[in-house]
Amino acid sequence: MLGPNTGQPTIGGRRTSKGRRKLLNREEKWYGYAFVMPMLLGYFFFLFGPIVASFAMSFTNWNLLDELKFIGLDNYRNAFFGDPVLLDTLSNTLYFTILFVPLNIMLTLGLALLMQASIPGMGFFRTAAFAPVVTSIVVWAIIWKYIFQTDNGLINAVLKTFGVTGPAWLYSMELAIPVVVVVSLLKSLGINMAIFLAALKDVPMMYYEAARIDGASRWRAFWHVTLPLISPSMFLVTMITIIGSMKVFGQIYIMTGGGPGTSTYVMVYYIYEQAFKYYEFGYGTAIAFILFVIILLLTLVQWYGRKRWIHFEQ
Amino acid sequence: MRRAWTALLSLLLIISVAAACSTGSNGGSTAPETTEPSNTGAVKNAPAPGEGKDITLKMSIWGDDNRKRMFEEVVKEFTDAHPGINVEVMLIPYQEYPQKISIMAASKTAPDVIWLYDAIIPQIRDANLLMDLSELADDPEYDLNDVYASSMDIYRGKDSGLYGIPFSAGPKVLFYNKKLFAEKGLKTPNELVKEGNWTYEEFLKTAKALTDPSQGVYGVKIAGGSNWKDAYTDTFWSFGADIFNEDATEFLLNSPESAQVLQMFDDMMFKDFTNPKPGDQISFESGKIGMFRGNYSYSASARKAEGLEFDIAPMPKGPVADAPFYDGVSGYSVMKDTEYPAEALELLKFFTSKEGMAKFQATFPPPRKSVLESEAFANMNDQPSAEGIKLAMSEPMSAGGRVIPTPENWQQINTKIQNLLDILYTQSATVEEVLERMDQEVAPLLK
């Protein structure tokens, strides 16, 4: 993280009169604005503007081809009271998140602990775990769709050699989401692992030495030294992983297309379907804002809860 | 001193950013223009001085780069004959096609000549975005009567205007693997057609005889996919079932006849194992499928599969012997607010004329009588055979097909039906229960 003083390094240490310093500060302020202006302008034109426009769109019934009409809160009313599929979608999304986030954090932390050792050949394993991250999600999902085929997929073919008839992995209301969770886990382990690896490297060795002298077991050292000291990274990982899994789309779109039935409809898939398949852009953006509020609330809860479990914050 | 450097540096930064932005936007807008002359062979056909400046027509297609090249070659013939007109072929992936077209239509950047397929035609036609082409009927050289009337139905608006010309239309066909039939010593579908015995009973018997689990061979692949409309509609109609009434105001699928059809497909997947289970990606090109229902244009892919010997046949006859086939139509329209209506119409005529359709007949089944029934069309490739083309394509087309009437919110209905069929595919309910649920959930969607 950048310290608070990085904004004014140029005159550090030079003795100047007070007035001159003030003038300099004012001028530097303008340089600062000049430097951030391209970024700010880009943000306002290409992000903030469209966000405001789509919020306005959520109060319309726009379908691209006809004239748009303001219909007030009808989209939101329909979402909350008149759309059973949206409820399924929401619970599927939460189910995905509840399965995905803890598994992801446990696995990535475990992997990072295994891979922090500097023994020959470790680079290979780190690269192997990270490689899926740089693979396109579309390619990844298509390959796994073939692996999980009902009768002719790799997994069921292997099971068959042991005399087991595998289930229809992606054509089962119960299995479809867990299968997508497994595929997503394998895809995304690397990034969180890298964050944890960096955090583990930052834990000073002297704490471990002190713990060892006090007679702590390796488990206690992990529990009382490692975990508290990497808790800021844990916080970051939890937050971005929850946000990411609330927004899951690519693997669902490719592997199940929301099916079978509506058993893998997730929020972003439903937004896509409403807006781009049914041309209900107004309704689609309304759901997008509901998702936004949900993610915002989850993040705020974590943000204000962080003081209870983050022991060390810069 | 340092201040001056900082000032200079920030000035440089701003200038370079600004410059990058402006060249970026210029680059974006001029790029198509700079590439066009090479497309059109401008050197050869430079317009005579005083003839006015070049115009550029945009035309959209879906498909892949090979198809784009094919279109560009044909377009070149058009631009060679029409100096001063450039044509840009816009390739849009099939999956994104309807979205992209609507977004372009909404932002007034739609292509001048636009290729549409049956599921999206009604919505765009009724949104009053397309040009009425009725006047083409008065052009004897163009000969609109040569185009199958049943394939034009979908382009007739409520005001009976004609909002497009079909370019590719015809029945879905049944591809069959000749090797697998020969290995089992079975009569091919076309032999049975000629005997007058190509019925669903024979079809099911053949499928069972072809299936060989030890070789991973399936008799047939029709059921269990994600496109129920293409897969099942013909069979529904030949059993006397229907999806909607004529003007798509009533949902009719909950009937004993459709139950019979769905049960038949269900048994193929889960009782006789003659059809791959839902979720399987095995393709006809692998040589492990006896019979496969697909578009005629799929034969181009099948021909590329090494060692695959195949032919095409019509679907079997059901209890309703004279049921129409389900006509999958796509064709060209001209956007109403195009800047160059005359030139765009000329391009549409070029593609949908006898000569134009003949140029594409290897890929797209031509909805013109004179082309479809020509010797050239029947004998174009070794596979499918001339006989297969006659039995599966030309004869049904002369008899006339039918397009599914598509209600306004067809997409919702389509998705809803597919989602409910998934309940069958996961074996979570009986056929009757699923049809009952369709009745409850689809009927209210028809306004």
PDB file of C-alpha atoms in Angstrom, chain B residues 169-343:
ATOM      1  CA  ALA B 169     -35.025 -22.037 -46.727  1.00  0.00           C
ATOM      2  CA  GLY B 170     -36.140 -25.591 -46.670  1.00  0.00           C
ATOM      3  CA  PRO B 171     -36.761 -28.591 -44.501  1.00  0.00           C
ATOM      4  CA  LYS B 172     -34.416 -29.887 -41.851  1.00  0.00           C
ATOM      5  CA  VAL B 173     -33.123 -33.197 -43.143  1.00  0.00           C
ATOM      6  CA  LEU B 174     -32.057 -36.524 -41.730  1.00  0.00           C
ATOM      7  CA  PHE B 175     -28.370 -37.208 -42.316  1.00  0.00           C
ATOM      8  CA  TYR B 176     -27.478 -40.864 -42.236  1.00  0.00           C
ATOM      9  CA  ASN B 177     -24.177 -42.686 -42.024  1.00  0.00           C
ATOM     10  CA  LYS B 178     -24.076 -45.068 -45.005  1.00  0.00           C
ATOM     11  CA  LYS B 179     -21.255 -47.168 -43.535  1.00  0.00           C
ATOM     12  CA  LEU B 180     -23.193 -47.958 -40.365  1.00  0.00           C
ATOM     13  CA  PHE B 181     -26.237 -48.950 -42.425  1.00  0.00           C
ATOM     14  CA  ALA B 182     -24.113 -51.201 -44.644  1.00  0.00           C
ATOM     15  CA  GLU B 183     -22.396 -52.847 -41.660  1.00  0.00           C
ATOM     16  CA  LYS B 184     -25.740 -53.853 -40.205  1.00  0.00           C
ATOM     17  CA  GLY B 185     -27.230 -54.739 -43.583  1.00  0.00           C
ATOM     18  CA  LEU B 186     -30.119 -52.326 -43.083  1.00  0.00           C
ATOM     19  CA  LYS B 187     -32.253 -50.630 -45.695  1.00  0.00           C
ATOM     20  CA  THR B 188     -31.381 -46.938 -45.853  1.00  0.00           C
ATOM     21  CA  PRO B 189     -34.068 -44.339 -45.170  1.00  0.00           C
ATOM     22  CA  ASN B 190     -34.138 -43.377 -48.849  1.00  0.00           C
ATOM     23  CA  GLU B 191     -34.718 -46.995 -49.889  1.00  0.00           C
ATOM     24  CA  LEU B 192     -37.610 -47.105 -47.439  1.00  0.00           C
ATOM     25  CA  VAL B 193     -38.944 -43.795 -48.771  1.00  0.00           C
ATOM     26  CA  LYS B 194     -39.061 -45.248 -52.269  1.00  0.00           C
ATOM     27  CA  GLU B 195     -40.846 -48.343 -50.989  1.00  0.00           C
ATOM     28  CA  GLY B 196     -43.319 -46.036 -49.268  1.00  0.00           C
ATOM     29  CA  ASN B 197     -42.387 -47.517 -45.889  1.00  0.00           C
ATOM     30  CA  TRP B 198     -40.517 -44.669 -44.248  1.00  0.00           C
ATOM     31  CA  THR B 199     -42.660 -44.417 -41.110  1.00  0.00           C
ATOM     32  CA  TYR B 200     -41.854 -43.724 -37.483  1.00  0.00           C
ATOM     33  CA  GLU B 201     -42.203 -47.464 -36.707  1.00  0.00           C
ATOM     34  CA  GLU B 202     -39.504 -48.238 -39.257  1.00  0.00           C
ATOM     35  CA  PHE B 203     -37.453 -45.327 -38.007  1.00  0.00           C
ATOM     36  CA  LEU B 204     -37.495 -46.629 -34.419  1.00  0.00           C
ATOM     37  CA  LYS B 205     -36.720 -50.166 -35.576  1.00  0.00           C
ATOM     38  CA  THR B 206     -33.802 -48.919 -37.655  1.00  0.00           C
ATOM     39  CA  ALA B 207     -32.500 -46.845 -34.750  1.00  0.00           C
ATOM     40  CA  LYS B 208     -32.513 -49.893 -32.476  1.00  0.00           C
ATOM     41  CA  ALA B 209     -30.799 -52.054 -35.069  1.00  0.00           C
ATOM     42  CA  LEU B 210     -28.058 -49.467 -35.581  1.00  0.00           C
ATOM     43  CA  THR B 211     -27.344 -48.942 -31.880  1.00  0.00           C
ATOM     44  CA  ASP B 212     -24.283 -50.776 -30.654  1.00  0.00           C
ATOM     45  CA  PRO B 213     -23.143 -49.808 -27.149  1.00  0.00           C
ATOM     46  CA  SER B 214     -19.955 -51.877 -27.389  1.00  0.00           C
ATOM     47  CA  GLN B 215     -18.819 -49.659 -30.283  1.00  0.00           C
ATOM     48  CA  GLY B 216     -20.241 -46.500 -28.755  1.00  0.00           C
ATOM     49  CA  VAL B 217     -22.633 -46.251 -31.693  1.00  0.00           C
ATOM     50  CA  TYR B 218     -26.029 -44.568 -31.318  1.00  0.00           C
ATOM     51  CA  GLY B 219     -28.815 -45.179 -33.812  1.00  0.00           C
ATOM     52  CA  VAL B 220     -30.018 -41.613 -33.905  1.00  0.00           C
ATOM     53  CA  LYS B 221     -29.428 -38.122 -32.559  1.00  0.00           C
ATOM     54  CA  ILE B 222     -32.482 -35.925 -32.440  1.00  0.00           C
ATOM     55  CA  ALA B 223     -33.686 -35.600 -28.876  1.00  0.00           C
ATOM     56  CA  GLY B 224     -32.153 -34.025 -25.809  1.00  0.00           C
ATOM     57  CA  GLY B 225     -30.551 -30.941 -27.328  1.00  0.00           C
ATOM     58  CA  SER B 226     -31.027 -27.280 -26.549  1.00  0.00           C
ATOM     59  CA  ASN B 227     -33.124 -26.490 -29.614  1.00  0.00           C
ATOM     60  CA  TRP B 228     -36.461 -28.260 -29.236  1.00  0.00           C
ATOM     61  CA  LYS B 229     -38.047 -26.266 -32.050  1.00  0.00           C
ATOM     62  CA  ASP B 230     -35.711 -27.527 -34.778  1.00  0.00           C
ATOM     63  CA  ALA B 231     -35.642 -31.027 -33.340  1.00  0.00           C
ATOM     64  CA  TYR B 232     -39.291 -31.779 -32.639  1.00  0.00           C
ATOM     65  CA  THR B 233     -41.579 -29.539 -34.718  1.00  0.00           C
ATOM     66  CA  ASP B 234     -41.763 -31.787 -37.788  1.00  0.00           C
ATOM     67  CA  THR B 235     -42.585 -34.789 -35.636  1.00  0.00           C
ATOM     68  CA  PHE B 236     -45.250 -32.887 -33.693  1.00  0.00           C
ATOM     69  CA  TRP B 237     -46.934 -31.930 -36.960  1.00  0.00           C
ATOM     70  CA  SER B 238     -46.745 -35.420 -38.440  1.00  0.00           C
ATOM     71  CA  PHE B 239     -48.450 -36.821 -35.339  1.00  0.00           C
ATOM     72  CA  GLY B 240     -51.205 -34.215 -35.559  1.00  0.00           C
ATOM     73  CA  ALA B 241     -49.960 -32.135 -32.632  1.00  0.00           C
ATOM     74  CA  ASP B 242     -49.347 -28.396 -32.840  1.00  0.00           C
ATOM     75  CA  ILE B 243     -47.616 -25.705 -30.851  1.00  0.00           C
ATOM     76  CA  PHE B 244     -49.820 -22.700 -31.539  1.00  0.00           C
ATOM     77  CA  ASN B 245     -52.925 -21.982 -33.532  1.00  0.00           C
ATOM     78  CA  GLU B 246     -52.583 -20.069 -36.806  1.00  0.00           C
ATOM     79  CA  ASP B 247     -52.248 -16.581 -35.351  1.00  0.00           C
ATOM     80  CA  ALA B 248     -50.296 -17.725 -32.290  1.00  0.00           C
ATOM     81  CA  THR B 249     -52.891 -16.671 -29.759  1.00  0.00           C
ATOM     82  CA  GLU B 250     -53.432 -20.115 -28.278  1.00  0.00           C
ATOM     83  CA  PHE B 251     -50.985 -22.673 -26.938  1.00  0.00           C
ATOM     84  CA  LEU B 252     -51.907 -26.155 -28.154  1.00  0.00           C
ATOM     85  CA  LEU B 253     -49.016 -28.373 -27.171  1.00  0.00           C
ATOM     86  CA  ASN B 254     -50.730 -30.031 -24.215  1.00  0.00           C
ATOM     87  CA  SER B 255     -52.378 -32.801 -26.257  1.00  0.00           C
ATOM     88  CA  PRO B 256     -52.289 -36.618 -26.331  1.00  0.00           C
ATOM     89  CA  GLU B 257     -50.520 -36.396 -29.709  1.00  0.00           C
ATOM     90  CA  SER B 258     -47.623 -34.323 -28.384  1.00  0.00           C
ATOM     91  CA  ALA B 259     -47.438 -36.600 -25.343  1.00  0.00           C
ATOM     92  CA  GLN B 260     -46.979 -39.484 -27.748  1.00  0.00           C
ATOM     93  CA  VAL B 261     -44.150 -37.660 -29.529  1.00  0.00           C
ATOM     94  CA  LEU B 262     -42.337 -36.630 -26.364  1.00  0.00           C
ATOM     95  CA  GLN B 263     -42.710 -40.128 -24.914  1.00  0.00           C
ATOM     96  CA  MET B 264     -41.184 -41.565 -28.065  1.00  0.00           C
ATOM     97  CA  PHE B 265     -38.124 -39.306 -27.765  1.00  0.00           C
ATOM     98  CA  ASP B 266     -37.920 -39.945 -24.025  1.00  0.00           C
ATOM     99  CA  ASP B 267     -37.859 -43.706 -24.602  1.00  0.00           C
ATOM    100  CA  MET B 268     -35.149 -43.299 -27.216  1.00  0.00           C
ATOM    101  CA  MET B 269     -32.914 -41.638 -24.625  1.00  0.00           C
ATOM    102  CA  PHE B 270     -33.751 -43.474 -21.425  1.00  0.00           C
ATOM    103  CA  LYS B 271     -35.292 -46.819 -22.376  1.00  0.00           C
ATOM    104  CA  ASP B 272     -33.794 -48.003 -25.649  1.00  0.00           C
ATOM    105  CA  PHE B 273     -30.630 -45.886 -25.388  1.00  0.00           C
ATOM    106  CA  THR B 274     -30.735 -45.308 -29.144  1.00  0.00           C
ATOM    107  CA  ASN B 275     -30.264 -41.545 -28.716  1.00  0.00           C
ATOM    108  CA  PRO B 276     -27.360 -40.038 -26.715  1.00  0.00           C
ATOM    109  CA  LYS B 277     -28.428 -38.775 -23.300  1.00  0.00           C
ATOM    110  CA  PRO B 278     -28.871 -35.045 -22.706  1.00  0.00           C
ATOM    111  CA  GLY B 279     -25.521 -33.430 -21.974  1.00  0.00           C
ATOM    112  CA  ASP B 280     -23.603 -35.602 -24.424  1.00  0.00           C
ATOM    113  CA  GLN B 281     -21.646 -33.720 -27.071  1.00  0.00           C
ATOM    114  CA  ILE B 282     -21.036 -36.630 -29.478  1.00  0.00           C
ATOM    115  CA  SER B 283     -21.382 -35.467 -33.088  1.00  0.00           C
ATOM    116  CA  PHE B 284     -22.464 -37.051 -36.351  1.00  0.00           C
ATOM    117  CA  GLU B 285     -19.027 -36.231 -37.755  1.00  0.00           C
ATOM    118  CA  SER B 286     -17.500 -38.713 -35.293  1.00  0.00           C
ATOM    119  CA  GLY B 287     -19.072 -41.525 -37.330  1.00  0.00           C
ATOM    120  CA  LYS B 288     -20.804 -42.918 -34.248  1.00  0.00           C
ATOM    121  CA  ILE B 289     -24.291 -41.662 -35.022  1.00  0.00           C
ATOM    122  CA  GLY B 290     -26.533 -43.570 -37.419  1.00  0.00           C
ATOM    123  CA  MET B 291     -29.075 -40.853 -38.192  1.00  0.00           C
ATOM    124  CA  PHE B 292     -28.856 -37.188 -37.318  1.00  0.00           C
ATOM    125  CA  ARG B 293     -31.332 -34.424 -37.835  1.00  0.00           C
ATOM    126  CA  GLY B 294     -29.767 -31.214 -39.036  1.00  0.00           C
ATOM    127  CA  ASN B 295     -29.818 -28.305 -41.428  1.00  0.00           C
ATOM    128  CA  TYR B 296     -28.973 -28.999 -45.046  1.00  0.00           C
ATOM    129  CA  SER B 297     -26.062 -26.548 -44.681  1.00  0.00           C
ATOM    130  CA  TYR B 298     -24.520 -28.947 -42.158  1.00  0.00           C
ATOM    131  CA  SER B 299     -23.495 -31.133 -45.117  1.00  0.00           C
ATOM    132  CA  ALA B 300     -20.531 -28.795 -45.665  1.00  0.00           C
ATOM    133  CA  SER B 301     -19.180 -29.771 -42.231  1.00  0.00           C
ATOM    134  CA  ALA B 302     -20.052 -33.434 -42.730  1.00  0.00           C
ATOM    135  CA  ARG B 303     -18.136 -33.499 -46.026  1.00  0.00           C
ATOM    136  CA  LYS B 304     -15.032 -32.314 -44.181  1.00  0.00           C
ATOM    137  CA  ALA B 305     -15.137 -35.240 -41.738  1.00  0.00           C
ATOM    138  CA  GLU B 306     -12.617 -37.774 -42.949  1.00  0.00           C
ATOM    139  CA  GLY B 307     -14.003 -41.113 -44.086  1.00  0.00           C
ATOM    140  CA  LEU B 308     -17.613 -40.190 -43.349  1.00  0.00           C
ATOM    141  CA  GLU B 309     -19.995 -41.503 -46.005  1.00  0.00           C
ATOM    142  CA  PHE B 310     -23.403 -39.969 -45.658  1.00  0.00           C
ATOM    143  CA  ASP B 311     -26.564 -39.069 -47.475  1.00  0.00           C
ATOM    144  CA  ILE B 312     -29.677 -37.099 -46.612  1.00  0.00           C
ATOM    145  CA  ALA B 313     -33.259 -38.312 -46.325  1.00  0.00           C
ATOM    146  CA  PRO B 314     -36.582 -36.756 -45.388  1.00  0.00           C
ATOM    147  CA  MET B 315     -38.069 -37.266 -41.941  1.00  0.00           C
ATOM    148  CA  PRO B 316     -40.356 -40.314 -41.658  1.00  0.00           C
ATOM    149  CA  LYS B 317     -44.101 -40.093 -42.208  1.00  0.00           C
ATOM    150  CA  GLY B 318     -46.331 -40.063 -39.158  1.00  0.00           C
ATOM    151  CA  PRO B 319     -50.074 -40.661 -38.762  1.00  0.00           C
ATOM    152  CA  VAL B 320     -50.754 -37.354 -40.552  1.00  0.00           C
ATOM    153  CA  ALA B 321     -49.231 -38.304 -43.882  1.00  0.00           C
ATOM    154  CA  ASP B 322     -49.587 -34.914 -45.573  1.00  0.00           C
ATOM    155  CA  ALA B 323     -48.241 -32.825 -42.692  1.00  0.00           C
ATOM    156  CA  PRO B 324     -46.199 -29.836 -43.901  1.00  0.00           C
ATOM    157  CA  PHE B 325     -42.509 -29.714 -43.086  1.00  0.00           C
ATOM    158  CA  TYR B 326     -41.143 -27.107 -40.735  1.00  0.00           C
ATOM    159  CA  ASP B 327     -39.519 -24.482 -42.951  1.00  0.00           C
ATOM    160  CA  GLY B 328     -36.443 -22.841 -41.464  1.00  0.00           C
ATOM    161  CA  VAL B 329     -36.185 -19.529 -43.301  1.00  0.00           C
ATOM    162  CA  SER B 330     -33.525 -16.889 -43.404  1.00  0.00           C
ATOM    163  CA  GLY B 331     -33.245 -14.084 -45.889  1.00  0.00           C
ATOM    164  CA  TYR B 332     -32.359 -10.507 -46.690  1.00  0.00           C
ATOM    165  CA  SER B 333     -34.107  -7.286 -45.892  1.00  0.00           C
ATOM    166  CA  VAL B 334     -33.291  -3.648 -46.472  1.00  0.00           C
ATOM    167  CA  MET B 335     -33.408  -1.249 -43.549  1.00  0.00           C
ATOM    168  CA  LYS B 336     -36.059   1.383 -44.032  1.00  0.00           C
ATOM    169  CA  ASP B 337     -33.852   4.299 -43.048  1.00  0.00           C
ATOM    170  CA  THR B 338     -30.863   3.347 -45.169  1.00  0.00           C
ATOM    171  CA  GLU B 339     -29.108   6.270 -46.803  1.00  0.00           C
ATOM    172  CA  TYR B 340     -28.970   4.462 -50.144  1.00  0.00           C
ATOM    173  CA  PRO B 341     -32.282   2.652 -50.678  1.00  0.00           C
ATOM    174  CA  ALA B 342     -31.846   2.125 -54.430  1.00  0.00           C
ATOM    175  CA  GLU B 343     -28.346   0.703 -54.136  1.00  0.00           C
TER     176      GLU B 343
END
